[in-house]
């Protein structure tokens, strides 16, 4: 599948791209080129290109919440833009000034900044994505004394492939001011450009980190109460997957009431550990990102045997059962098998 075919497959209900703009922050050549016009979204390829980044950033499990500082100039300029006191070229040029200063003095790499104004279920958002350029080679044909000479030309740059993971972006709900951001750009002095330079905000813990912490706590609780971790983790994964499917947030109190319904002592220990890790009471989930990660449960025994099975089966004896023997070891019984295929 080509990149453009992959772009063409992006279809998201409820998503409307209002406008988008592309700026160039070329740190390697100390060249800043700010666009004075928005992108032509009437071109279906451009619209779908922007849509792809919007969709990926909305669903990114790495995204962390943020809170604007009291003196955030970004928030002030965003409100002006939302009130139609400025346009997208003017708004983005203004809020990019701190980033531009950084790229002019401290950064030797080159990036494009894609900014998009979009609505999702009629809620207005603004998105900023940093797209790092990559060095490319190209072939070059020259005519030397009437003879054709083909060679390789170095030093060219290109925008990243649409399939490449985005390392830095900021997504803001223009009504509520809620922030979701990722910043893995490896900036000088371990800075976080998205919060420090662009948004002027404080960051929090990512959805991925919350889910991972929930899994770790579940495993700790299972070991403390001498329970099978695979069974409890299967229950937790099933709850998270169902919550995401129904568009619900990951609520630790609700999770505990369902997973530990008949084990109040385990529930109490879980909540204490969640409080110690300062986990948020609620975490928004991405249906697209959660679906696959919570679908399966993988276990490895001390004898070296590895088994992967649907997480929903871990708490049911219909297809797989973990039997505790008198000596404290486990017997794993796999049931209702009509065919075994060898995985090559």
mmCIF file of C-alpha atoms in Angstrom:
data_model
loop_
_atom_site.group_PDB
_atom_site.id
_atom_site.type_symbol
_atom_site.label_atom_id
_atom_site.label_comp_id
_atom_site.label_asym_id
_atom_site.label_seq_id
_atom_site.Cartn_x
_atom_site.Cartn_y
_atom_site.Cartn_z
ATOM 1 C CA UNK A 1 0.000 0.000 0.000
ATOM 2 C CA UNK A 2 1.404 3.377 -0.990
ATOM 3 C CA UNK A 3 1.406 6.337 1.385
ATOM 4 C CA UNK A 4 -1.220 8.180 -0.613
ATOM 5 C CA UNK A 5 -3.477 5.123 -0.692
ATOM 6 C CA UNK A 6 -3.065 4.895 3.068
ATOM 7 C CA UNK A 7 -4.099 8.541 3.353
ATOM 8 C CA UNK A 8 -7.131 7.895 1.168
ATOM 9 C CA UNK A 9 -8.399 5.258 3.589
ATOM 10 C CA UNK A 10 -8.754 7.727 6.473
ATOM 11 C CA UNK A 11 -12.441 8.252 7.235
ATOM 12 C CA UNK A 12 -13.567 9.488 10.634
ATOM 13 C CA UNK A 13 -17.209 10.172 11.467
ATOM 14 C CA UNK A 14 -17.839 13.422 13.299
ATOM 15 C CA UNK A 15 -14.574 15.020 12.176
ATOM 16 C CA UNK A 16 -14.573 18.236 10.130
ATOM 17 C CA UNK A 17 -11.352 20.025 9.190
ATOM 18 C CA UNK A 18 -12.019 23.769 9.195
ATOM 19 C CA UNK A 19 -8.632 25.066 8.082
ATOM 20 C CA UNK A 20 -4.948 24.159 8.184
ATOM 21 C CA UNK A 21 -1.610 25.855 7.637
ATOM 22 C CA UNK A 22 2.006 24.741 7.228
ATOM 23 C CA UNK A 23 5.025 26.704 8.500
ATOM 24 C CA UNK A 24 8.742 25.931 8.086
ATOM 25 C CA UNK A 25 11.170 26.098 11.021
ATOM 26 C CA UNK A 26 14.500 25.230 9.411
ATOM 27 C CA UNK A 27 17.025 25.096 12.209
ATOM 28 C CA UNK A 28 19.768 23.569 10.063
ATOM 29 C CA UNK A 29 19.761 26.543 7.678
ATOM 30 C CA UNK A 30 18.471 29.107 10.213
ATOM 31 C CA UNK A 31 15.563 29.779 7.897
ATOM 32 C CA UNK A 32 12.052 30.528 9.116
ATOM 33 C CA UNK A 33 9.293 30.606 6.506
ATOM 34 C CA UNK A 34 5.819 31.367 7.831
ATOM 35 C CA UNK A 35 2.928 30.824 5.474
ATOM 36 C CA UNK A 36 0.561 33.743 4.976
ATOM 37 C CA UNK A 37 -2.162 31.540 3.510
ATOM 38 C CA UNK A 38 -3.955 28.421 4.699
ATOM 39 C CA UNK A 39 -3.736 25.100 2.873
ATOM 40 C CA UNK A 40 -6.182 24.255 0.097
ATOM 41 C CA UNK A 41 -8.527 21.786 1.774
ATOM 42 C CA UNK A 42 -10.572 21.594 -1.415
ATOM 43 C CA UNK A 43 -7.751 19.398 -2.687
ATOM 44 C CA UNK A 44 -8.865 15.941 -1.450
ATOM 45 C CA UNK A 45 -5.291 14.702 -1.005
ATOM 46 C CA UNK A 46 -4.342 17.654 1.202
ATOM 47 C CA UNK A 47 -7.566 17.373 3.217
ATOM 48 C CA UNK A 48 -6.980 13.677 3.824
ATOM 49 C CA UNK A 49 -3.338 14.314 4.682
ATOM 50 C CA UNK A 50 -4.368 16.768 7.417
ATOM 51 C CA UNK A 51 -7.184 14.461 8.516
ATOM 52 C CA UNK A 52 -4.728 11.632 9.024
ATOM 53 C CA UNK A 53 -2.605 13.628 11.456
ATOM 54 C CA UNK A 54 -5.664 14.900 13.302
ATOM 55 C CA UNK A 55 -6.983 11.354 13.696
ATOM 56 C CA UNK A 56 -3.666 9.923 14.834
ATOM 57 C CA UNK A 57 -3.033 12.653 17.396
ATOM 58 C CA UNK A 58 -6.559 12.419 18.822
ATOM 59 C CA UNK A 59 -6.120 8.674 19.379
ATOM 60 C CA UNK A 60 -2.511 8.694 20.602
ATOM 61 C CA UNK A 61 -2.235 6.742 23.862
ATOM 62 C CA UNK A 62 1.022 8.547 24.698
ATOM 63 C CA UNK A 63 -0.739 11.898 25.032
ATOM 64 C CA UNK A 64 -0.528 13.626 28.395
ATOM 65 C CA UNK A 65 -2.972 16.156 29.838
ATOM 66 C CA UNK A 66 -1.796 19.688 30.439
ATOM 67 C CA UNK A 67 -2.934 22.801 32.297
ATOM 68 C CA UNK A 68 -2.297 26.333 31.054
ATOM 69 C CA UNK A 69 -0.232 28.565 33.308
ATOM 70 C CA UNK A 70 -1.984 31.721 34.475
ATOM 71 C CA UNK A 71 0.117 33.922 32.180
ATOM 72 C CA UNK A 72 -0.007 31.673 29.094
ATOM 73 C CA UNK A 73 0.133 33.846 25.977
ATOM 74 C CA UNK A 74 -0.939 30.845 23.895
ATOM 75 C CA UNK A 75 -4.241 30.608 25.746
ATOM 76 C CA UNK A 76 -4.815 34.347 25.335
ATOM 77 C CA UNK A 77 -4.085 34.261 21.592
ATOM 78 C CA UNK A 78 -6.201 31.118 21.151
ATOM 79 C CA UNK A 79 -9.183 32.872 22.698
ATOM 80 C CA UNK A 80 -8.719 35.808 20.324
ATOM 81 C CA UNK A 81 -8.620 33.387 17.417
ATOM 82 C CA UNK A 82 -11.716 31.570 18.654
ATOM 83 C CA UNK A 83 -13.533 34.930 18.843
ATOM 84 C CA UNK A 84 -12.504 35.557 15.196
ATOM 85 C CA UNK A 85 -10.359 38.536 16.175
ATOM 86 C CA UNK A 86 -7.510 37.056 14.121
ATOM 87 C CA UNK A 87 -7.122 34.412 11.407
ATOM 88 C CA UNK A 88 -5.178 31.145 11.409
ATOM 89 C CA UNK A 89 -2.020 32.578 9.761
ATOM 90 C CA UNK A 90 -1.922 35.454 12.263
ATOM 91 C CA UNK A 91 -2.715 33.288 15.304
ATOM 92 C CA UNK A 92 -0.162 30.595 14.498
ATOM 93 C CA UNK A 93 2.570 33.104 13.627
ATOM 94 C CA UNK A 94 2.070 34.808 16.997
ATOM 95 C CA UNK A 95 2.086 31.695 19.192
ATOM 96 C CA UNK A 96 5.052 30.192 17.332
ATOM 97 C CA UNK A 97 7.351 33.089 18.292
ATOM 98 C CA UNK A 98 8.902 31.276 21.312
ATOM 99 C CA UNK A 99 9.477 28.179 19.151
ATOM 100 C CA UNK A 100 10.987 30.300 16.388
ATOM 101 C CA UNK A 101 13.453 31.794 18.851
ATOM 102 C CA UNK A 102 14.460 28.310 19.957
ATOM 103 C CA UNK A 103 14.965 27.130 16.364
ATOM 104 C CA UNK A 104 16.985 30.227 15.452
ATOM 105 C CA UNK A 105 19.459 29.781 18.313
ATOM 106 C CA UNK A 106 19.341 26.253 19.769
ATOM 107 C CA UNK A 107 18.172 23.743 17.161
ATOM 108 C CA UNK A 108 20.109 22.308 14.221
ATOM 109 C CA UNK A 109 17.269 20.198 12.834
ATOM 110 C CA UNK A 110 14.525 21.228 10.440
ATOM 111 C CA UNK A 111 10.794 20.871 11.010
ATOM 112 C CA UNK A 112 7.508 21.771 9.428
ATOM 113 C CA UNK A 113 4.704 22.873 11.744
ATOM 114 C CA UNK A 114 1.270 21.675 10.705
ATOM 115 C CA UNK A 115 -1.542 23.533 12.470
ATOM 116 C CA UNK A 116 -5.158 22.481 12.035
ATOM 117 C CA UNK A 117 -8.451 23.926 13.217
ATOM 118 C CA UNK A 118 -11.054 21.168 13.345
ATOM 119 C CA UNK A 119 -14.359 20.172 14.901
ATOM 120 C CA UNK A 120 -15.048 16.761 16.409
ATOM 121 C CA UNK A 121 -18.710 16.205 17.228
ATOM 122 C CA UNK A 122 -19.068 20.004 16.940
ATOM 123 C CA UNK A 123 -16.392 20.650 19.588
ATOM 124 C CA UNK A 124 -13.660 23.038 18.332
ATOM 125 C CA UNK A 125 -9.995 22.003 18.613
ATOM 126 C CA UNK A 126 -6.656 23.403 17.510
ATOM 127 C CA UNK A 127 -3.743 21.074 16.735
ATOM 128 C CA UNK A 128 -0.031 21.801 16.295
ATOM 129 C CA UNK A 129 2.200 19.013 14.949
ATOM 130 C CA UNK A 130 5.988 19.166 14.556
ATOM 131 C CA UNK A 131 7.102 17.181 11.506
ATOM 132 C CA UNK A 132 10.848 16.577 11.383
ATOM 133 C CA UNK A 133 12.441 16.619 7.944
ATOM 134 C CA UNK A 134 14.518 13.643 6.849
ATOM 135 C CA UNK A 135 17.613 13.611 4.655
ATOM 136 C CA UNK A 136 17.098 11.925 1.322
ATOM 137 C CA UNK A 137 19.113 10.916 -1.715
ATOM 138 C CA UNK A 138 17.991 11.388 -5.260
ATOM 139 C CA UNK A 139 19.302 10.415 -8.668
ATOM 140 C CA UNK A 140 20.643 13.136 -10.925
ATOM 141 C CA UNK A 141 21.180 13.010 -14.666
ATOM 142 C CA UNK A 142 23.845 15.301 -16.147
ATOM 143 C CA UNK A 143 25.054 15.934 -19.656
ATOM 144 C CA UNK A 144 28.831 15.951 -19.808
ATOM 145 C CA UNK A 145 30.256 16.682 -23.241
ATOM 146 C CA UNK A 146 27.228 15.179 -24.930
ATOM 147 C CA UNK A 147 27.241 12.061 -22.753
ATOM 148 C CA UNK A 148 24.554 11.232 -20.165
ATOM 149 C CA UNK A 149 25.962 10.701 -16.670
ATOM 150 C CA UNK A 150 23.653 9.414 -13.917
ATOM 151 C CA UNK A 151 24.782 9.920 -10.358
ATOM 152 C CA UNK A 152 23.545 10.283 -6.788
ATOM 153 C CA UNK A 153 22.754 13.698 -5.339
ATOM 154 C CA UNK A 154 23.081 14.228 -1.570
ATOM 155 C CA UNK A 155 21.813 16.807 0.901
ATOM 156 C CA UNK A 156 18.146 16.854 0.015
ATOM 157 C CA UNK A 157 15.388 16.999 2.609
ATOM 158 C CA UNK A 158 11.843 15.709 2.684
ATOM 159 C CA UNK A 159 8.858 15.714 5.018
ATOM 160 C CA UNK A 160 8.427 12.545 7.086
ATOM 161 C CA UNK A 161 6.373 9.642 5.800
ATOM 162 C CA UNK A 162 2.757 9.776 6.916
ATOM 163 C CA UNK A 163 3.241 6.381 8.568
ATOM 164 C CA UNK A 164 6.010 7.659 10.852
ATOM 165 C CA UNK A 165 5.121 8.109 14.509
ATOM 166 C CA UNK A 166 4.609 11.750 15.479
ATOM 167 C CA UNK A 167 7.132 12.738 18.142
ATOM 168 C CA UNK A 168 5.688 16.112 19.173
ATOM 169 C CA UNK A 169 2.214 17.579 19.014
ATOM 170 C CA UNK A 170 -0.218 19.680 21.058
ATOM 171 C CA UNK A 171 -3.997 19.370 20.878
ATOM 172 C CA UNK A 172 -6.250 21.889 22.656
ATOM 173 C CA UNK A 173 -10.010 21.973 23.162
ATOM 174 C CA UNK A 174 -10.792 25.623 22.404
ATOM 175 C CA UNK A 175 -13.943 25.583 24.550
ATOM 176 C CA UNK A 176 -12.675 23.964 27.739
ATOM 177 C CA UNK A 177 -8.946 24.656 27.394
ATOM 178 C CA UNK A 178 -8.160 20.958 27.925
ATOM 179 C CA UNK A 179 -4.729 20.016 26.602
ATOM 180 C CA UNK A 180 -3.395 16.739 25.229
ATOM 181 C CA UNK A 181 0.221 16.670 24.124
ATOM 182 C CA UNK A 182 3.169 14.431 23.270
ATOM 183 C CA UNK A 183 6.756 15.647 23.256
ATOM 184 C CA UNK A 184 9.410 13.050 22.480
ATOM 185 C CA UNK A 185 11.446 15.328 20.232
ATOM 186 C CA UNK A 186 14.739 15.009 22.152
ATOM 187 C CA UNK A 187 15.248 18.732 22.578
ATOM 188 C CA UNK A 188 18.292 20.398 24.102
ATOM 189 C CA UNK A 189 18.595 20.126 27.895
ATOM 190 C CA UNK A 190 15.630 17.687 27.931
ATOM 191 C CA UNK A 191 13.193 20.514 27.350
ATOM 192 C CA UNK A 192 9.530 19.954 26.604
ATOM 193 C CA UNK A 193 8.921 22.418 23.795
ATOM 194 C CA UNK A 194 5.196 21.765 23.627
ATOM 195 C CA UNK A 195 4.526 22.869 27.206
ATOM 196 C CA UNK A 196 7.484 25.172 27.843
ATOM 197 C CA UNK A 197 7.691 27.122 24.585
ATOM 198 C CA UNK A 198 4.414 26.679 22.707
ATOM 199 C CA UNK A 199 1.617 26.270 25.263
ATOM 200 C CA UNK A 200 3.180 27.679 28.449
ATOM 201 C CA UNK A 201 1.526 24.908 30.444
ATOM 202 C CA UNK A 202 2.191 22.234 33.035
ATOM 203 C CA UNK A 203 2.110 18.584 31.960
ATOM 204 C CA UNK A 204 0.638 15.459 33.491
ATOM 205 C CA UNK A 205 0.662 11.682 33.077
ATOM 206 C CA UNK A 206 -0.180 10.017 29.757
ATOM 207 C CA UNK A 207 -3.074 7.665 29.108
ATOM 208 C CA UNK A 208 -0.579 4.925 28.293
ATOM 209 C CA UNK A 209 1.192 5.466 31.621
ATOM 210 C CA UNK A 210 -2.138 5.334 33.487
ATOM 211 C CA UNK A 211 -3.107 2.041 31.843
ATOM 212 C CA UNK A 212 0.360 0.599 32.483
ATOM 213 C CA UNK A 213 0.206 1.662 36.148
ATOM 214 C CA UNK A 214 -3.221 0.023 36.516
ATOM 215 C CA UNK A 215 -1.799 -3.215 35.139
ATOM 216 C CA UNK A 216 1.227 -3.050 37.449
ATOM 217 C CA UNK A 217 -0.960 -2.405 40.499
ATOM 218 C CA UNK A 218 -3.215 -5.306 39.535
ATOM 219 C CA UNK A 219 -0.202 -7.601 39.341
ATOM 220 C CA UNK A 220 1.065 -6.402 42.741
ATOM 221 C CA UNK A 221 -2.344 -6.940 44.357
ATOM 222 C CA UNK A 222 -2.610 -10.434 42.884
ATOM 223 C CA UNK A 223 0.786 -11.404 44.300
ATOM 224 C CA UNK A 224 0.019 -9.925 47.736
ATOM 225 C CA UNK A 225 -3.166 -11.998 47.998
ATOM 226 C CA UNK A 226 -1.641 -15.086 46.358
ATOM 227 C CA UNK A 227 -4.028 -14.879 43.414
ATOM 228 C CA UNK A 228 -3.366 -15.720 39.781
ATOM 229 C CA UNK A 229 -2.168 -12.477 38.108
ATOM 230 C CA UNK A 230 -3.312 -13.690 34.674
ATOM 231 C CA UNK A 231 -6.926 -13.941 35.844
ATOM 232 C CA UNK A 232 -6.987 -10.496 37.477
ATOM 233 C CA UNK A 233 -5.163 -8.855 34.562
ATOM 234 C CA UNK A 234 -7.639 -10.464 32.202
ATOM 235 C CA UNK A 235 -10.529 -8.924 34.144
ATOM 236 C CA UNK A 236 -8.851 -5.500 34.112
ATOM 237 C CA UNK A 237 -8.117 -5.654 30.388
ATOM 238 C CA UNK A 238 -11.680 -6.703 29.654
ATOM 239 C CA UNK A 239 -13.060 -3.807 31.712
ATOM 240 C CA UNK A 240 -10.779 -1.274 30.000
ATOM 241 C CA UNK A 241 -11.590 -2.602 26.525
ATOM 242 C CA UNK A 242 -15.347 -2.482 27.202
ATOM 243 C CA UNK A 243 -15.119 1.026 28.679
ATOM 244 C CA UNK A 244 -13.237 2.259 25.610
ATOM 245 C CA UNK A 245 -15.694 0.555 23.268
ATOM 246 C CA UNK A 246 -18.599 2.329 24.983
ATOM 247 C CA UNK A 247 -16.813 5.693 24.923
ATOM 248 C CA UNK A 248 -16.398 5.758 28.711
ATOM 249 C CA UNK A 249 -13.415 7.034 30.679
ATOM 250 C CA UNK A 250 -11.202 4.737 32.751
ATOM 251 C CA UNK A 251 -12.558 5.355 36.253
ATOM 252 C CA UNK A 252 -10.511 3.669 38.976
ATOM 253 C CA UNK A 253 -13.429 3.461 41.427
ATOM 254 C CA UNK A 254 -15.680 1.817 38.850
ATOM 255 C CA UNK A 255 -12.888 -0.534 37.749
ATOM 256 C CA UNK A 256 -12.309 -1.647 41.332
ATOM 257 C CA UNK A 257 -16.033 -2.174 42.013
ATOM 258 C CA UNK A 258 -16.311 -4.444 38.963
ATOM 259 C CA UNK A 259 -12.981 -6.298 39.022
ATOM 260 C CA UNK A 260 -12.875 -6.777 42.805
ATOM 261 C CA UNK A 261 -16.620 -7.020 43.390
ATOM 262 C CA UNK A 262 -16.275 -10.017 45.727
ATOM 263 C CA UNK A 263 -12.853 -9.115 47.181
ATOM 264 C CA UNK A 264 -13.254 -5.919 49.283
ATOM 265 C CA UNK A 265 -9.807 -6.271 50.879
ATOM 266 C CA UNK A 266 -8.138 -6.487 47.487
ATOM 267 C CA UNK A 267 -10.186 -3.501 46.313
ATOM 268 C CA UNK A 268 -8.995 -1.433 49.270
ATOM 269 C CA UNK A 269 -5.341 -2.303 48.628
ATOM 270 C CA UNK A 270 -5.727 -1.476 44.929
ATOM 271 C CA UNK A 271 -7.180 1.968 45.672
ATOM 272 C CA UNK A 272 -4.412 2.726 48.193
ATOM 273 C CA UNK A 273 -1.744 1.834 45.634
ATOM 274 C CA UNK A 274 -3.494 3.934 42.968
ATOM 275 C CA UNK A 275 -3.502 6.878 45.387
ATOM 276 C CA UNK A 276 0.199 6.397 46.120
ATOM 277 C CA UNK A 277 0.943 6.549 42.399
ATOM 278 C CA UNK A 278 -1.271 9.660 42.164
ATOM 279 C CA UNK A 279 -3.326 8.145 39.369
ATOM 280 C CA UNK A 280 -6.154 10.380 38.129
ATOM 281 C CA UNK A 281 -9.679 9.308 39.068
ATOM 282 C CA UNK A 282 -10.702 9.368 35.409
ATOM 283 C CA UNK A 283 -8.696 8.976 32.219
ATOM 284 C CA UNK A 284 -10.150 9.379 28.744
ATOM 285 C CA UNK A 285 -9.585 6.324 26.572
ATOM 286 C CA UNK A 286 -9.050 6.011 22.844
ATOM 287 C CA UNK A 287 -11.165 3.242 21.354
ATOM 288 C CA UNK A 288 -8.797 2.770 18.424
ATOM 289 C CA UNK A 289 -5.643 2.539 20.559
ATOM 290 C CA UNK A 290 -7.127 0.428 23.352
ATOM 291 C CA UNK A 291 -8.826 -2.194 21.231
ATOM 292 C CA UNK A 292 -5.752 -4.236 20.267
ATOM 293 C CA UNK A 293 -3.646 -3.677 23.395
ATOM 294 C CA UNK A 294 -6.404 -4.904 25.724
ATOM 295 C CA UNK A 295 -7.694 -7.675 23.470
ATOM 296 C CA UNK A 296 -5.140 -10.344 24.362
ATOM 297 C CA UNK A 297 -3.444 -11.637 27.483
ATOM 298 C CA UNK A 298 0.037 -13.148 27.266
ATOM 299 C CA UNK A 299 1.572 -15.254 30.004
ATOM 300 C CA UNK A 300 4.920 -16.974 30.387
ATOM 301 C CA UNK A 301 5.510 -19.791 32.845
ATOM 302 C CA UNK A 302 8.693 -20.488 34.789
ATOM 303 C CA UNK A 303 9.098 -23.561 32.587
ATOM 304 C CA UNK A 304 9.466 -21.363 29.515
ATOM 305 C CA UNK A 305 6.017 -21.973 28.019
ATOM 306 C CA UNK A 306 4.315 -18.897 26.549
ATOM 307 C CA UNK A 307 0.569 -18.696 25.920
ATOM 308 C CA UNK A 308 -1.459 -15.895 24.346
ATOM 309 C CA UNK A 309 -5.246 -15.931 24.616
ATOM 310 C CA UNK A 310 -8.200 -13.497 24.531
ATOM 311 C CA UNK A 311 -8.216 -11.524 27.774
ATOM 312 C CA UNK A 312 -11.947 -12.122 28.210
ATOM 313 C CA UNK A 313 -11.275 -15.879 28.581
ATOM 314 C CA UNK A 314 -9.089 -15.478 31.675
ATOM 315 C CA UNK A 315 -12.050 -15.228 34.058
ATOM 316 C CA UNK A 316 -14.083 -17.984 32.412
ATOM 317 C CA UNK A 317 -13.585 -21.730 32.670
ATOM 318 C CA UNK A 318 -15.165 -22.394 29.286
ATOM 319 C CA UNK A 319 -12.016 -22.159 27.172
ATOM 320 C CA UNK A 320 -9.064 -21.919 29.578
ATOM 321 C CA UNK A 321 -8.758 -22.710 33.271
ATOM 322 C CA UNK A 322 -5.991 -22.106 35.792
ATOM 323 C CA UNK A 323 -6.114 -24.851 38.430
ATOM 324 C CA UNK A 324 -4.196 -24.428 41.683
ATOM 325 C CA UNK A 325 -2.772 -27.762 42.823
ATOM 326 C CA UNK A 326 -2.081 -28.888 46.395
ATOM 327 C CA UNK A 327 1.642 -28.126 46.119
ATOM 328 C CA UNK A 328 0.951 -24.500 45.150
ATOM 329 C CA UNK A 329 1.753 -24.875 41.458
ATOM 330 C CA UNK A 330 -0.655 -24.269 38.559
ATOM 331 C CA UNK A 331 -2.092 -26.547 35.921
ATOM 332 C CA UNK A 332 -3.380 -24.725 32.830
ATOM 333 C CA UNK A 333 -6.173 -26.516 31.000
ATOM 334 C CA UNK A 334 -7.120 -25.364 27.482
ATOM 335 C CA UNK A 335 -10.595 -26.541 26.482
ATOM 336 C CA UNK A 336 -12.967 -26.778 23.507
ATOM 337 C CA UNK A 337 -10.117 -27.128 20.992
ATOM 338 C CA UNK A 338 -11.109 -28.653 17.656
ATOM 339 C CA UNK A 339 -7.992 -27.789 15.654
ATOM 340 C CA UNK A 340 -4.411 -26.814 16.404
ATOM 341 C CA UNK A 341 -2.498 -24.799 13.820
ATOM 342 C CA UNK A 342 1.274 -24.515 13.927
ATOM 343 C CA UNK A 343 2.433 -20.894 13.764
ATOM 344 C CA UNK A 344 5.450 -20.577 11.467
#
